[in-house]
Amino acid sequence: MSSIVIKTPEEIELMRESGRLLASVFAMLDDFIKPGVSTLAINDKVEDYIVNTLQSRPASKGQYGFQYVLNTSLNEVVCHGVPKADELVKDKDIINVDITLEKNGFIADSSKMYVMPEASPLARKLVKTTYDAMWEGIQQVKPGATLGDIGSAIQHYAESRGYSVVREYCGHGIGREMHEAPQVLHYGVRGKGTELKEGMTFTIEPMINQGGAKIKTKKDGWTVVTRDKKLSAQSEHTILVTATGYEVLTLRADETLR
C-alpha cells in the first residue's frame, strides 16, 4: 500500500457527500430486503438506485474482476458473498449487505446487517454485539490515538462476550481509491500501530463469528465462510479523524451517534 493520504478540507467535503449518498442507499433497502427476495434482486435494485437516482458509480463493480455492485453475505458467510438469482432470503436469515459508492472521484464504503423476522435470539445477539463492537472501535478514534487502540477495543468487546474476531480481513484507508493505507485491524494492542492524525479517512468493519475464528474461501473464489458453519456478522462505516475525535461519514438516519 502507498503512504497514508491526509484529506484536504475540500476532499473531506466530497467524501461527506459520498457518505451521505451511500447512507441513503441503505434507507432505500430497508423496506426491500425481506424473506423471499433474491440476493441478485438486491444487487440490481442497488445498482439502479446508485446509477440512475444518485447519479453515482457503484465502486465495487469491476473491482478485482467482481461483476456485481455489492456483497450479500448470509448466515455463515463471513464476507464477499456473491449475489445470485436463486438465492432467496429466508425467514430465519441474517444477511450483511456491503456497498460502495463513488461520487466526484471519492469512495464511501459501508455495510449493514438485516435480520429477518424469525431469526433466532442467538443470531440477533451476534448481530447486536458486532454492531456494538464496531462502535467500540469508532469511539477510540481521535488524533494521537493509535490503530492498536481501535483493534484492542473491538477484540476485547467481542471476545469478552464469547465471540471470535476474523483476522484475515480488516478495515482500510479510503478516498480516491477503494483500498488505501493504512490497514485497520480489528484486534491489537493499545498504544501500538500507526498514530491517527486529523484528515485520515478509513473504514472500521469487524467480522465477528459465533464460533471459532477460522474461515475458508469457497470454490467460487469469492465467498468466505466460517469453517465450523456457525454464524458470522459484520458492521462497517467510513470514518474521518477530526481535530477533536471522529466523524462517521456513512452514518444512517436510523442510527444514533455514540
Backbone as a ProteinNet text record, in pm:
[ID]
protein_1_A
[PRIMARY]
MSSIVIKTPEEIELMRESGRLLASVFAMLDDFIKPGVSTLAINDKVEDYIVNTLQSRPASKGQYGFQYVLNTSLNEVVCHGVPKADELVKDKDIINVDITLEKNGFIADSSKMYVMPEASPLARKLVKTTYDAMWEGIQQVKPGATLGDIGSAIQHYAESRGYSVVREYCGHGIGREMHEAPQVLHYGVRGKGTELKEGMTFTIEPMINQGGAKIKTKKDGWTVVTRDKKLSAQSEHTILVTATGYEVLTLRADETLR
[TERTIARY]
84.4	0	87.9	37.3	109.2	97.3	159.9	154.2	14.5	-13.6	-145.8	-173.7	-294	-334.4	-415.8	-363.5	-438.9	-527	-656.6	-750.4	-755	-766.5	-782.5	-926.7	-953.1	-1092.2	-1184.6	-1136.5	-1218.6	-1248.3	-1147.9	-1166.7	-1260.8	-1250.7	-1338.6	-1484.8	-1510.3	-1647.2	-1700.9	-1616.5	-1658.5	-1682.9	-1600	-1620.8	-1748.9	-1780.3	-1906.7	-2025.7	-2017.7	-2126.6	-2139.5	-2028.1	-2031.9	-2091.5	-2050.4	-2102	-2250.4	-2295.3	-2437.7	-2520.6	-2472.2	-2544	-2549.3	-2437.4	-2435.8	-2532.7	-2539.4	-2634.3	-2777	-2807.2	-2942.1	-2974.5	-2870.7	-2893	-2949.5	-2892.4	-2941.8	-3084.3	-3113.7	-3250.2	-3349.4	-3307.4	-3391.6	-3412.9	-3309.1	-3315	-3395.8	-3415.9	-3476.4	-3611.4	-3689.8	-3820.9	-3816.3	-3701.4	-3689.3	-3639.8	-3548.4	-3490.5	-3583.9	-3641.2	-3737.3	-3735.6	-3793.1	-3796.2	-3857.7	-3794	-3843.1	-3770.1	-3700	-3624.7	-3494.1	-3449.6	-3321.9	-3207.8	-3090.9	-2974.3	-2937.7	-2966.4	-2941.8	-3038.5	-3161.2	-3256.9	-3210.4	-3150.3	-3093.7	-2983.5	-2895.9	-2787.8	-2842.8	-2941.2	-2993.8	-3066.2	-3137.8	-3207.1	-3107.1	-2999.3	-2897.3	-2825.3	-2794.2	-2726.3	-2812.4	-2939.6	-3029.7	-3037.6	-3045.8	-3059.7	-2932.9	-2817.1	-2691.3	-2669.2	-2690.9	-2660	-2764.3	-2890.5	-2995.8	-3055.7	-3068.1	-3124.3	-3016.5	-2904.4	-2798.5	-2693	-2701	-2603.2	-2460.2	-2438.4	-2309.5	-2262.1	-2146.3	-2090.5	-2079.9	-2130	-2107.2	-1961.4	-1881.2	-1735.5	-1687.2	-1769.4	-1725.5	-1734	-1820.7	-1840.5	-1714.6	-1657.9	-1534.5	-1407.9	-1420.5	-1303.8	-1251.3	-1125.7	-1063.6	-1139.9	-1212.1	-1286	-1423.8	-1467.9	-1600.7	-1707.8	-1810.6	-1905.7	-2033.6	-2043.7	-2164	-2134.7	-2240.3	-2220.6	-2210.4	-2234.8	-2232.1	-2206	-2184	-2173.3	-2294.1	-2349.6	-2458.9	-2412.9	-2394.2	-2334.8	-2435.9	-2486.3	-2592.6	-2538	-2583.4	-2564	-2417.5	-2367.9	-2229.7	-2130.3	-2179.6	-2088.4	-2028.3	-1896.2	-1824.3	-1822.5	-1790.4	-1780.7	-1774.8	-1789.6	-1771.1	-1871.2	-1989	-2093.7	-2136.2	-2155.9	-2187.6	-2338.8	-2400.5	-2544.7	-2582.8	-2698.3	-2744.7	-2896.2	-2943	-3086.3	-3162.5	-3097.4	-3165.4	-3136.7	-3074.4	-3050.1	-3152.3	-3251.1	-3359	-3338.6	-3364	-3357.4	-3471.8	-3438.7	-3538.3	-3574.7	-3684.9	-3742.2	-3645.1	-3552.1	-3463.5	-3324.2	-3303.5	-3169.3	-3124.8	-2993.1	-2930.2	-2845.9	-2842.2	-2769.6	-2696.4	-2569.8	-2490.9	-2489.6	-2517.6	-2509.9	-2400.2	-2296.4	-2176.5	-2171.8	-2178	-2194.5	-2088.5	-2039.7	-1950.2	-2011.6	-1977.2	-2030.3	-1924.6	-1907.6	-1816.5	-1894.6	-1867.6	-1924.8	-1813.8	-1801.3	-1699.7	-1559.5	-1532.3	-1397.3	-1363.2	-1457.5	-1429	-1527	-1474.5	-1548.8	-1587.4	-1708.6	-1754.5	-1787	-1772.4	-1786.2	-1857.3	-1962.1	-2037	-2111.5	-2139.6	-2224	-2320	-2431.7	-2537	-2590.7	-2621.1	-2686.6	-2838.8	-2904.5	-3050.4	-3092.2	-3180.6	-3223.5	-3368.2	-3390.6	-3523.7	-3614.2	-3747.3	-3842.5	-3827.6	-3789.8	-3783	-3640.1	-3545.9	-3407.6	-3403.2	-3314.9	-3309	-3254.3	-3284.7	-3226.1	-3072.9	-3011.2	-2864.9	-2811.9	-2882.6	-2842.8	-2855.5	-2963.5	-2984.6	-2877.6	-2839	-2735.7	-2601.8	-2568.1	-2444.2	-2444.1	-2554.3	-2563.4	-2547.5	-2613.8	-2603.2	-2461.8	-2401.8	-2266.4	-2167.6	-2183.4	-2094.5	-2108.6	-2231	-2256.3	-2195.9	-2217.6	-2163.1	-2010.6	-1952.8	-1806.6	-1749.7	-1815.9	-1772.7	-1769.9	-1873.8	-1878.8	-1773.1	-1742.2	-1632.6	-1503.1	-1481.9	-1364.9	-1372	-1487.6	-1504.1	-1477.6	-1523	-1509.4	-1364.6	-1273.4	-1131.6	-1067.7	-1135.7	-1074.2	-1062.7	-939.5	-909	-761.1	-719.3	-576.4	-493.2	-385	-297.5	-326.7	-447.2	-476.1	-403.9	-407.1	-339.5	-437.3	-396.1	-477.3	-491.4	-388.8	-397.2	-507.2	-535.8	-645.8	-779.1	-797.8	-920.7	-933.6	-828.9	-832.4	-851	-782.2	-792.2	-933.6	-995.9	-1131.2	-1231	-1219.4	-1309.7	-1286.7	-1161	-1126.8	-1175.5	-1149	-1189.9	-1341.5	-1412.2	-1557.9	-1615.7	-1567.9	-1622.3	-1582	-1454.1	-1406.7	-1458.9	-1479.1	-1531.1	-1675.9	-1740.1	-1877.6	-1886.1	-1771.4	-1768.7	-1759.5	-1733.5	-1723.6	-1577.2	-1554.1	-1418.2	-1411.2	-1292.8	-1270.4	-1196.6	-1252.5	-1185.1	-1061.3	-948.2	-821.4	-770.6	-825.9	-774.2	-819.2	-922.9	-975.1	-979	-965.6	-952.5	-1012.7	-1021.2	-1058	-940.6	-964.7	-863.6	-884.8	-776.2	-788.5	-874.7	-938.2	-1028.7	-1034.2	-1056.7	-1064.5	-1084.6	-984.8	-991.3	-982.7	-917.9	-906.5	-989.4	-1039.1	-1116	-1030.7	-908.3	-819.8	-691.8	-682.2	-562.1	-499.2	-381.4	-322.5	-401.7	-409.9	-348.5	-445.2	-394.5	-481.6	-528.4	-657.4	-716.8	-758.8	-674.3	-703	-810.3	-885.6	-991.6	-950.1	-822	-761.3	-629.4	-574.1	-447.4	-418.7	-318.3	-269.7	-278.4	-334.9	-347.4	-210.3	-205.5	-82.5	10.8	-23.7	61.9	4.6	89.9	44.2	48.4	1.5	5.5	-73.3	-15.8	-85.7	-185.6	-304.1	-408.5	-386	-413	-396	-521.3	-549.2	-663.4	-657	-770.1	-775.4	-760.4	-727.8	-724.9	-867.8	-889.4	-1019.9	-997.3	-1076.4	-1061.7	-1190.8	-1201	-1316.3	-1283.4	-1385	-1380.9	-1492.7	-1459.4	-1556.3	-1537.5	-1550	-1523.7	-1616.3	-1557.9	-1631.8	-1619.7	-1732	-1735.5	-1807.4	-1744.4	-1800.1	-1862.1	-1970.1	-2038.7	-1952.5	-1878.8	-1792.7	-1646.4	-1567.7	-1425	-1395.6	-1272.3	-1232.4	-1192.1	-1175	-1123.3	-1225.5	-1173.2	-1258	-1201	-1278.6	-1228.7	-1301.8	-1239.3	-1298.3	-1355.9	-1478.3	-1544.4	-1485.6	-1528.3	-1469.4	-1493.3	-1591.2	-1614.5	-1504.4	-1414.2	-1302.6	-1335.9	-1460.8	-1504.7	-1560.8	-1659.4	-1738.4	-1655.5	-1646.5	-1571.5	-1671.3	-1652.2	-1744.6	-1669.1	-1742.7	-1683.6	-1655	-1542.1	-1507.5	-1603.4	-1650.9	-1739.9	-1887.5	-1914.5	-2050.1	-2141.3	-2082	-2161.4	-2175.8	-2263.7	-2296.5	-2182.7	-2184.8	-2090.8	-2168.3	-2120.1	-2183.5	-2076.1	-2113.2	-2020.1	-2095	-2026.2	-2076.7	-1963.8	-1997.5	-1891.7	-1938	-1847.9	-1866	-1734.3	-1746.1	-1630.6	-1615.4	-1493.8	-1466.6	-1367	-1389.2	-1294.4	-1237	-1105.5	-1042.8	-1053	-1122.8	-1139.3	-1037.3	-1042.7	-949	-967.8	-1089.2	-1119.2	-1163.8	-1184.8	-1234.7	-1261.1	-1387.6	-1422.8	-1553.8	-1572.8	-1699.5	-1729.3	-1852.5	-1893.8	-1954	-1880	-1921.2	-2040.1	-2060.9	-2169.2	-2283.4	-2292.4	-2395.8	-2535.3	-2618.6	-2753.3	-2854	-2965	-3067.3	-3122.8	-3119.7	-3175.5	-3075.1	-2957.4	-2853.3	-2837.3	-2795.2	-2764.1	-2613.6	-2558.4	-2414.7	-2375	-2265.1	-2222.9	-2100.7
-120	0	124.8	231.5	358.1	422	537.4	605.7	661.2	690.7	739.1	875.5	889.9	1015.1	1096.7	1213.5	1306.3	1390.6	1390.7	1459.4	1609.4	1689.1	1833.8	1864.9	1985.9	2021.8	2005.6	2037.6	2022.7	1875.9	1791.5	1648.1	1588.2	1636.8	1588.2	1620.3	1737.4	1772.3	1676.4	1639.1	1544.5	1406.2	1367.7	1238.6	1239.3	1352.3	1363.4	1339	1393.8	1375.9	1229.6	1163.9	1021.3	940.3	971.5	900.3	922	1044.5	1075.7	999.5	996.9	924.2	774.7	719.3	576.4	543.5	629.5	607.5	601.3	681.6	682.9	552.9	482.6	354	253.7	251.8	159	195.1	324.9	366.4	315	319.1	266.7	116.2	45	-100.8	-150.3	-66.2	-112.4	-180	-130.7	-190.9	-295.8	-310.8	-401.9	-540.3	-542.7	-671.2	-740.2	-850.6	-927.3	-1070.7	-1162.5	-1301.2	-1312.7	-1393.7	-1416.7	-1338.7	-1231.1	-1154.4	-1227.5	-1222.5	-1286	-1188.8	-1244.7	-1157.8	-1085.1	-1145	-1074.8	-957.7	-974	-862.9	-745.5	-775.5	-669.5	-596.8	-673.1	-616.2	-524.7	-573.2	-497.4	-371	-380.6	-264.6	-156	-196.3	-100.7	-38.9	-120.3	-66.1	40.4	11.4	108.4	237	223.2	340.6	426.5	361.2	436.4	508.3	436.3	492.4	594.4	558.8	641.5	745.2	712.4	808.7	900.1	840.8	919.2	971.1	928.1	972.4	949.1	830.8	794.4	662.7	616.1	491	387.8	265.8	158.3	112.7	148.9	135.3	-8.8	-101.3	-241.3	-312.5	-264.2	-332.8	-320.3	-435.9	-437.4	-436	-410.9	-409.4	-552.2	-573.8	-707	-812	-767	-859.3	-897.2	-834.7	-865.2	-800.6	-875.5	-825.2	-766.8	-764.7	-713.2	-582.2	-516.6	-386.2	-395.8	-515.1	-531.5	-677.5	-700.2	-836	-863	-982.1	-1026.3	-1151.4	-1138.5	-1246.3	-1296.2	-1417.3	-1475.5	-1572.8	-1556.3	-1655.6	-1689.6	-1805.2	-1845	-1781	-1702.1	-1631.2	-1511.9	-1508.6	-1403.5	-1275.1	-1287	-1170.4	-1215.7	-1119.1	-1138.7	-1234	-1248.1	-1330	-1274.5	-1362.9	-1324.2	-1328.9	-1219	-1220.3	-1326.3	-1391.9	-1497.6	-1488.5	-1520.9	-1516.8	-1623.4	-1736	-1847.1	-1853.2	-1750.2	-1744.3	-1649.2	-1705.7	-1626.2	-1608.4	-1489.2	-1462.3	-1535.9	-1605.1	-1685.4	-1620.2	-1669.8	-1608.1	-1599.3	-1696.5	-1702.7	-1645.8	-1590.6	-1547.6	-1417.3	-1403.4	-1272.8	-1252.5	-1129.4	-1101.6	-967.8	-971.2	-848.4	-800.6	-672.6	-611	-505.3	-524.9	-440.9	-365.3	-232.3	-149.3	-39.6	-9.7	104.4	198.1	325	426.4	532.4	569.3	679	795.3	914.3	1037.6	1142.5	1208.8	1314.1	1264.7	1137.1	1084.1	1028.8	1030.9	981.5	871.5	772.6	649.7	643	596.4	561.9	412.7	352	206.8	179.7	99.5	70.4	-61.5	-126.4	-246.3	-247	-315.7	-322.9	-464.3	-509.7	-638	-620.1	-709.3	-715.5	-846.8	-836.1	-950.9	-983.5	-1104.6	-1143.6	-1175.2	-1173.8	-1177.4	-1295.7	-1412.8	-1532	-1571.1	-1479.2	-1506.9	-1538.7	-1629.1	-1674.9	-1566.7	-1576.9	-1483.9	-1483.9	-1600.9	-1607.3	-1533.4	-1542.8	-1468.4	-1318.3	-1277.6	-1135.7	-1082	-1164.5	-1123.2	-1103.6	-1194.2	-1180.2	-1050.6	-1021.5	-900	-775.7	-772.3	-655.8	-641	-752.2	-746.9	-696.4	-741.1	-697.6	-548.5	-500.9	-357.6	-276.2	-322.3	-251.9	-256.9	-368.7	-379.4	-278.3	-261.3	-158.7	-21.8	10.5	140.6	153	42.6	47	89.6	39.2	79	223.9	263.8	401.3	501.9	469.6	564.1	586.7	504.5	524.6	630.8	667.9	749.6	895.1	944.3	1085.5	1105.1	1227	1250	1207	1136.7	1089.7	949	898.1	757.8	672.4	541.2	452.1	350.7	290.3	184.1	67.3	45.5	-58.9	-34.9	92.1	124.6	77.3	96.2	54.5	-97.6	-166.3	-312.4	-374.2	-319.1	-372.1	-358.8	-244.4	-220.9	-318.7	-340.4	-433.3	-575.9	-616.3	-752.4	-780.3	-688.8	-709.6	-720.4	-632.9	-632.6	-764.7	-808.9	-931.3	-1055.9	-1067.5	-1189.6	-1201.7	-1090.7	-1096.2	-1144.6	-1144.1	-1191.5	-1328.8	-1393.5	-1530.5	-1547.8	-1438.9	-1445.8	-1439.9	-1464.2	-1457.5	-1354.8	-1297.6	-1192.5	-1251.7	-1233.6	-1276.4	-1190.1	-1253.2	-1180.7	-1163.6	-1239.5	-1234.7	-1110.8	-1043.2	-925	-807.6	-687.9	-570.9	-448.6	-340.8	-212.8	-154.9	-40.8	13.7	162.6	230.5	367.8	373.3	488.9	502.7	648.7	670.7	806.2	800.8	845.3	830.8	683.5	603.5	459.8	385.3	269.5	186.8	142.5	97.2	47.5	130.1	215.7	295.6	250.9	304.2	284.9	370.2	326.7	209.2	91.6	-25.5	-137	-119.1	-141.3	-121.7	-258.3	-316.3	-447.9	-437.5	-545.9	-548	-624.9	-634.8	-689.6	-616.2	-619.2	-549.6	-512.6	-428.1	-387	-235.2	-187.5	-42.7	24	138.7	216.2	174.6	64.3	15.4	55.5	54.3	80.9	228.2	257.1	392.1	490.1	608.3	713.8	782.9	809.6	874.3	1024.6	1080.2	1223.7	1280.8	1405.4	1473.7	1465.9	1433.6	1425.4	1285	1189	1049.7	998.4	915.4	851	702.4	621.9	476.7	409.3	279.8	201.9	123.6	103.5	10	-89.4	-220	-317.6	-456.7	-470.3	-600.6	-710.6	-828.7	-950.5	-1039.5	-1069.5	-1140	-1273.1	-1379.5	-1514.5	-1564.9	-1639.2	-1701.7	-1811.7	-1880.2	-1988.3	-1950.2	-2038	-2012.1	-1908.4	-1858.8	-1753.5	-1808.1	-1940	-1995.1	-1984.1	-1952.8	-1931.9	-2007.3	-2014.7	-2071.4	-2004.9	-2007.3	-1949.2	-2060.9	-2042.2	-2144.2	-2148.4	-2247.5	-2272.4	-2158.4	-2070.7	-1959.5	-1854.3	-1868.7	-1775.9	-1646.2	-1629.2	-1506.5	-1532.4	-1621.5	-1637	-1695.6	-1621.4	-1663.8	-1707.7	-1828.1	-1882.8	-1926	-1941.7	-1994.7	-2143.2	-2189.5	-2331.8	-2420.6	-2369.5	-2451	-2434.7	-2355.7	-2334.4	-2259.7	-2198.5	-2114.5	-1975	-1895.3	-1766.1	-1665.8	-1570.3	-1457.7	-1330.3	-1218.8	-1089.1	-983.7	-875.8	-766.2	-633.7	-530	-393.1	-304.7	-203.8	-120.5	22.8	115.2	256.9	315.1	423.5	503.7	618.3	634.5	725.6	833	955	1066.5	1100.6	1117.6	1167.8	1320	1377	1522.3	1580.1	1710.3	1776.4	1729.5	1689.3	1653	1508.5	1436.1	1299.1	1235.2	1206	1135.1	1186.5	1161.1	1182.1	1055.4	1005	886.7	935.1	919.9	976.9	902.6	778.6	697.4	675.7	759.6	744.1	748.8	653.4	644.3	717.6	753.7	830.8	752.5	618.5	535.4	509.1	569.6	545.9	665.4	636.1	740.7	747.6	867.8	885.6	856.4	784.5	748.5	829.1
0	0	0	-61.7	-60.6	76.9	94	222.9	247.7	373	413.3	350.7	295.8	232.4	332.7	370.5	454.9	364.2	388.9	301.4	332.9	228.5	243.5	281.7	331.1	361.3	241.7	121.9	1.9	-26.4	-9.8	-31.4	72.9	195.6	302.4	270.4	214.4	176.1	70.2	-24.5	-127.8	-68	30.2	96.3	179.6	239.1	313.3	220.2	99.5	4.7	-36.6	-64.3	-98.7	15.4	137.4	254.1	274.3	254	269.5	166.1	43.7	-61.2	-32	15.4	46.4	159.9	259.8	368.9	315.4	213.2	156.3	82.8	33.8	-32.1	68.3	188.6	291	333.8	341.3	375.3	271.6	144	36.5	51.2	94.6	105.5	225.1	324.6	449.4	428.4	334.2	308.4	198.2	134.5	20.2	60.6	158.1	198.2	296.6	250.4	330.8	279.5	355.4	308.9	169.9	84.9	-49.8	-157.1	-119.7	-218.7	-248.7	-372.5	-407.5	-384.8	-360.3	-339.7	-469.5	-584.5	-710.2	-727.7	-681.3	-687.3	-601.1	-486.4	-401.8	-478.8	-541.4	-621.2	-731.4	-805.5	-919.2	-873.2	-762.5	-706.2	-667.8	-603.7	-560.2	-680.1	-780.4	-898.6	-966.3	-982.7	-1044.9	-963.2	-832.7	-745	-746.2	-735.2	-733.7	-866.7	-975.7	-1107.9	-1151.7	-1142	-1202.1	-1108	-980.2	-885.7	-827.8	-788.4	-722.7	-819.7	-945.9	-1046.4	-998.1	-944.5	-886.3	-946.8	-900.4	-952.2	-841.2	-864.3	-767.3	-777.8	-679.3	-691.6	-688.5	-638	-630.3	-765.1	-853.7	-981.1	-1067.3	-1101.8	-1179.1	-1095.3	-965.5	-876.9	-860.4	-893.8	-883.7	-966	-1068.5	-1152.5	-1100.4	-992	-935.1	-1022.6	-1061.2	-1159.7	-1100.2	-967.2	-902.6	-829.5	-779.3	-716	-563.7	-509	-363.7	-328.6	-199.6	-145.8	-57.2	-71	15.3	88.7	220.1	299.8	402.1	378.5	459.5	564.2	686.6	793	818.9	770.4	796.8	701.1	604.2	512.8	586.3	593.2	665.9	584.4	455.5	367.8	222.3	132.9	-11.8	-74.6	-11.8	-71.7	-206.9	-303.1	-440.8	-462.5	-509.6	-535.6	-638.8	-614.7	-705	-722.3	-843.2	-871.4	-794.4	-766.2	-698.2	-548.5	-495.1	-350.1	-289.1	-221.6	-164.6	-14.2	34	177.6	245.8	356.3	428.3	561.4	620.7	740.9	858.2	868.6	985.5	958.1	840	799.4	865.4	873.6	889.7	764.5	715	591.9	601.8	564.8	556.5	412.3	392.8	260.9	266	184.8	184.8	52.5	60.6	-58.8	-62.2	-181.6	-201.6	-305	-294.1	-385.2	-409.9	-536.5	-571.4	-630.5	-580.8	-633.7	-638.1	-750.1	-765.7	-733.5	-766.2	-751.5	-615.3	-519.4	-384.8	-345.5	-273.7	-244.8	-97.2	-71.3	63.8	66.1	183.1	198.3	330.5	325.5	448.5	431.8	543.9	538.7	656.7	635.7	737.2	743.4	863.7	883.9	879.9	807.7	806.9	873.2	969.7	1049.3	1013.8	967.2	925.1	1045	1023.4	1136	1230	1175.9	1260.9	1297.4	1281.8	1322.3	1471.4	1510.1	1649	1741.3	1871.4	1967.5	1963.5	1941.3	1934.3	1812.9	1701.3	1581.6	1605.6	1669.2	1698.2	1792.3	1890.1	1984	1913.7	1821.2	1744.4	1664.1	1597.1	1515.6	1601.6	1715.8	1804.7	1860.1	1900	1954	1849	1725.4	1617.6	1593.3	1589.9	1570.5	1685.5	1807.5	1923.7	1924.9	1881.5	1874.6	1776.1	1662.8	1567.7	1634.6	1708.1	1776.1	1885.1	1952.1	2049.5	1980.3	1858.3	1781.6	1736.8	1684.2	1635.6	1746.7	1867.1	1978.2	2022.9	1974.1	2005.7	1916.3	1808.2	1703.5	1745.1	1745.5	1768.8	1737.3	1707.8	1684.2	1804.6	1778.9	1885.8	1932.2	1904	1932.1	1828.4	1846	1751.2	1692.4	1582.6	1525.1	1621.9	1703.2	1804.4	1905.4	1934.8	2025.6	1969.2	1838.2	1770.9	1776.3	1731.7	1728.1	1864.9	1964.2	2100.4	2155.1	2130.7	2182	2120.7	1990.1	1922	1971.8	1977.1	2019.2	2160.8	2251.8	2390.5	2401.6	2331.8	2341.7	2290.5	2174.9	2114.9	2193.6	2225.8	2291.2	2433.9	2500.9	2638	2641.3	2525.7	2514.9	2449.3	2432.8	2385.4	2235.3	2162	2016.6	1972.7	1844	1790.6	1677.9	1658.7	1559.3	1439.4	1321.4	1198.4	1176.8	1150.5	1141	998.4	906.5	768.9	692	740.7	671.1	768.2	713.6	800.7	733.3	809.9	753.5	675.7	612.4	522.1	500.7	467.4	422	297.8	275.7	161.8	119.4	-7.8	-61.3	-210.8	-284.8	-430.4	-470.6	-387.3	-410.3	-305.5	-346	-252.5	-134.3	-164.4	-59.4	-58	41.1	64	196	224.8	357.4	457.3	583.8	644.1	647.4	685.3	718.9	863.1	886.2	1018.6	1072.4	1158	1214	1322	1339	1439.2	1564	1583.6	1704.7	1721.6	1841.3	1858.5	2001.9	2017.6	2149.9	2159.7	2269	2289.7	2282.3	2216.8	2208.4	2096.9	2028.9	1921.1	1784.8	1685	1548.8	1513.4	1393.4	1337.6	1423.4	1443.8	1516.7	1424.8	1476.3	1397.7	1390.6	1272.7	1250.4	1185.3	1214.9	1156	1003.2	942.1	796.4	740.9	826.7	782.1	763.8	663.1	641.6	620.4	688.9	679	722.1	690.6	733.8	860.7	941.4	1053.5	1025.8	1014.5	962.6	1022.1	1153.9	1215.7	1166.7	1148.5	1119	1242	1302.7	1430.5	1412.9	1460.9	1445.3	1574.7	1558.7	1672.3	1733.6	1648.3	1694.9	1684.9	1620.7	1606.6	1499.8	1500.9	1407.4	1270.7	1258.5	1133.3	1020.6	901.9	784.9	666.1	559	434.1	317.8	200.5	80.6	-5.8	-52.1	-133.6	-274.8	-351.1	-482.4	-581.4	-553.7	-646.5	-639.4	-540.7	-527.4	-455.7	-417.4	-350.2	-210.6	-203	-81.1	32.5	144	262.1	369.3	424.3	523.1	648.7	757.1	879.8	861.8	912.3	899.1	978.4	1091.9	1175.6	1138.9	1034.3	981.6	1078	1180.6	1270.1	1209.1	1267.3	1208.9	1218.4	1125.8	1127.6	1098	1150.8	1124.6	1103.1	1037	1010.6	1015.7	1063.2	1054	1005.9	924.5	866.9	845.6	879.2	845.8	795.4	720	679.4	778.4	830.6	941.9	900	947.7	933.5	1070.4	1078.2	1200.7	1197.4	1294.9	1303.9	1402.9	1421.8	1513.7	1657.2	1692.1	1830.8	1849.2	1740	1754.2	1620.1	1593.2	1470.4	1413.6	1285.7	1217.3	1138.5	1151.1	1075.6	944	835.9	708	646.3	685.9	629.8	729.2	830.9	934	871.1	908.5	854.2	943.5	885.5	959	1077.3	1068	1175.2	1287.1	1280.1	1379.5	1473.2	1593.8	1691.6	1709.3	1694.4	1710.7	1854.9	1872.7	2008.6	2049.8
[MASK]
++++++++++++++++++++++++++++++++++++++++++++++++++++++++++++++++++++++++++++++++++++++++++++++++++++++++++++++++++++++++++++++++++++++++++++++++++++++++++++++++++++++++++++++++++++++++++++++++++++++++++++++++++++++++++++++++++++++++++++++++++++++++++++++++++

